[in-house]
PDB file of C-alpha atoms in Angstrom:
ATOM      1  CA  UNK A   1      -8.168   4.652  -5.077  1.00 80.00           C
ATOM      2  CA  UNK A   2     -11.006   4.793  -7.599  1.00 84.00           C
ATOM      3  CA  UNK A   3      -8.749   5.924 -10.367  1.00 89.00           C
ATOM      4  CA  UNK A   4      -5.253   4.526  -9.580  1.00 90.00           C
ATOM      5  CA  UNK A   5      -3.595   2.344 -12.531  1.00 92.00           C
ATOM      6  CA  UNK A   6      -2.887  -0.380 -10.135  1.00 92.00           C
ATOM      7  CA  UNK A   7      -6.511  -0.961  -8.586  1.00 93.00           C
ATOM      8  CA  UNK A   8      -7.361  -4.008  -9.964  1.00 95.00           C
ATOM      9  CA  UNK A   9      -4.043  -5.727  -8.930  1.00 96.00           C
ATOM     10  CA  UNK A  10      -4.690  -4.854  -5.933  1.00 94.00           C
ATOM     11  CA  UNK A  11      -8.042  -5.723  -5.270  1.00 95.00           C
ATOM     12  CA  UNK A  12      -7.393  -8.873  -6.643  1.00 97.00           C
ATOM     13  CA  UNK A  13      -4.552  -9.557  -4.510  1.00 97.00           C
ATOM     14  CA  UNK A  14      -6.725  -8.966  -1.582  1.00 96.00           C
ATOM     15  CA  UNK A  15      -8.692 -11.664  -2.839  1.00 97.00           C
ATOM     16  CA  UNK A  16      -5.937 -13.930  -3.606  1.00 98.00           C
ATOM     17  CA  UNK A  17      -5.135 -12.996   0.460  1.00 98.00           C
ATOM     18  CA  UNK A  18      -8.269 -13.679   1.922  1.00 97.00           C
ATOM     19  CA  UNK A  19      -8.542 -17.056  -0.341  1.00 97.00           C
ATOM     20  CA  UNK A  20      -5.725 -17.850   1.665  1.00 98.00           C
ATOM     21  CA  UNK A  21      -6.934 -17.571   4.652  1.00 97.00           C
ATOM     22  CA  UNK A  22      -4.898 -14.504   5.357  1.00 96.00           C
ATOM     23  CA  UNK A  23      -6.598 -12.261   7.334  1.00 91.00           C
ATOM     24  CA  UNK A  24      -6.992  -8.997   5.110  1.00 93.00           C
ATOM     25  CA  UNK A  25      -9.036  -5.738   4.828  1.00 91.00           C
ATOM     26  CA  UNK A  26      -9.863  -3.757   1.740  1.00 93.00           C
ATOM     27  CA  UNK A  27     -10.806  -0.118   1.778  1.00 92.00           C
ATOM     28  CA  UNK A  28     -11.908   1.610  -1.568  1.00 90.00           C
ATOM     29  CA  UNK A  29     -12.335   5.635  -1.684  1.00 90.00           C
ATOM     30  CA  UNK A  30     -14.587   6.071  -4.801  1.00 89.00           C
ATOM     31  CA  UNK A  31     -13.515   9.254  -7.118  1.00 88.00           C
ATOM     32  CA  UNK A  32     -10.321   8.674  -5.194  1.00 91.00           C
ATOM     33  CA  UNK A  33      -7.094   9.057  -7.443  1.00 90.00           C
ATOM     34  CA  UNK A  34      -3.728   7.860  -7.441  1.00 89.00           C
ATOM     35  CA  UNK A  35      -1.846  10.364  -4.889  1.00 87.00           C
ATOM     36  CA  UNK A  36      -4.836  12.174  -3.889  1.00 90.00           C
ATOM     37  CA  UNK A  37      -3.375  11.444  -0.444  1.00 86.00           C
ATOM     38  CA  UNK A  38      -1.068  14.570  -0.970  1.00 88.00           C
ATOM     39  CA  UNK A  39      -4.836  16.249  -0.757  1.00 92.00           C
ATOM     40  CA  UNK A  40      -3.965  16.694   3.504  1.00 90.00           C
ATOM     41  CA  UNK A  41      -7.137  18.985   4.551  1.00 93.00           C
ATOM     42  CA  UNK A  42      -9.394  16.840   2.027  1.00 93.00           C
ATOM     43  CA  UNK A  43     -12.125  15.190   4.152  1.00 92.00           C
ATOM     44  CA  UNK A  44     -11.600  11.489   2.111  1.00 92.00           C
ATOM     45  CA  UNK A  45      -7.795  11.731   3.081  1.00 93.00           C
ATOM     46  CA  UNK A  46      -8.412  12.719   6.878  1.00 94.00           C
ATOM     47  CA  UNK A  47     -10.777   9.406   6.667  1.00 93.00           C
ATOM     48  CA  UNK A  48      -7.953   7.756   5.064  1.00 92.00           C
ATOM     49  CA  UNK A  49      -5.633   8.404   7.488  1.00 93.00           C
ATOM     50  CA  UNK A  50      -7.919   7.578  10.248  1.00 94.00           C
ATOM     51  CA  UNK A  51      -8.884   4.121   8.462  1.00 94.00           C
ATOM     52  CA  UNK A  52      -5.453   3.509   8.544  1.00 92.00           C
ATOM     53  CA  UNK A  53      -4.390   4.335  11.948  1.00 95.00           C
ATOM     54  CA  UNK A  54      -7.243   2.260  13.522  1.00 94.00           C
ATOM     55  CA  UNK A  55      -6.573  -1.047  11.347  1.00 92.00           C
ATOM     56  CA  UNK A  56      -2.768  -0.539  12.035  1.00 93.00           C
ATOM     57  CA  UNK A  57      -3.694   0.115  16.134  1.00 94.00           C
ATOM     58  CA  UNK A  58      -5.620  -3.319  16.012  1.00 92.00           C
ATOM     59  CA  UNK A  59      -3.148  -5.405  14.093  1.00 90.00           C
ATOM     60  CA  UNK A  60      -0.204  -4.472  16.152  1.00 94.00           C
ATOM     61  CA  UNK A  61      -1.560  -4.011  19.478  1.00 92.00           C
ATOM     62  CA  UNK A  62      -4.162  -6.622  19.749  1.00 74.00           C
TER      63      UNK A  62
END
């Protein structure tokens, strides 16, 4: 989330993730906010939820 009081942490753990060889993904939602999830219909949330599906899909199904 663009505006979320813990973005930076966790972009930068990302980083600290991938430095480790972990293998990691990072999706930002500019003018995003902390809980703007709750938004269901919004079309950034649907795409959210989507992202999320398809990354989790991969990881645990190969």
């Amino acid at each position: 989330m663009e505006f979320d009081p813990l973005r930076d942490e966790g972009i930068a753990y990302a980083q600290a993730l991938l430095a480790s060889g972990v293998g990691t993904e990072l999706h930002l939602y500019p003018g995003t906010f902390h809980g703007s999830g709750m938004a269901r219909h919004a079309a950034v949330t649907r795409r959210q939820i989507t992202e999320r599906t398809t990354v989790l899909r991969r990881v645990l199904h190969g």
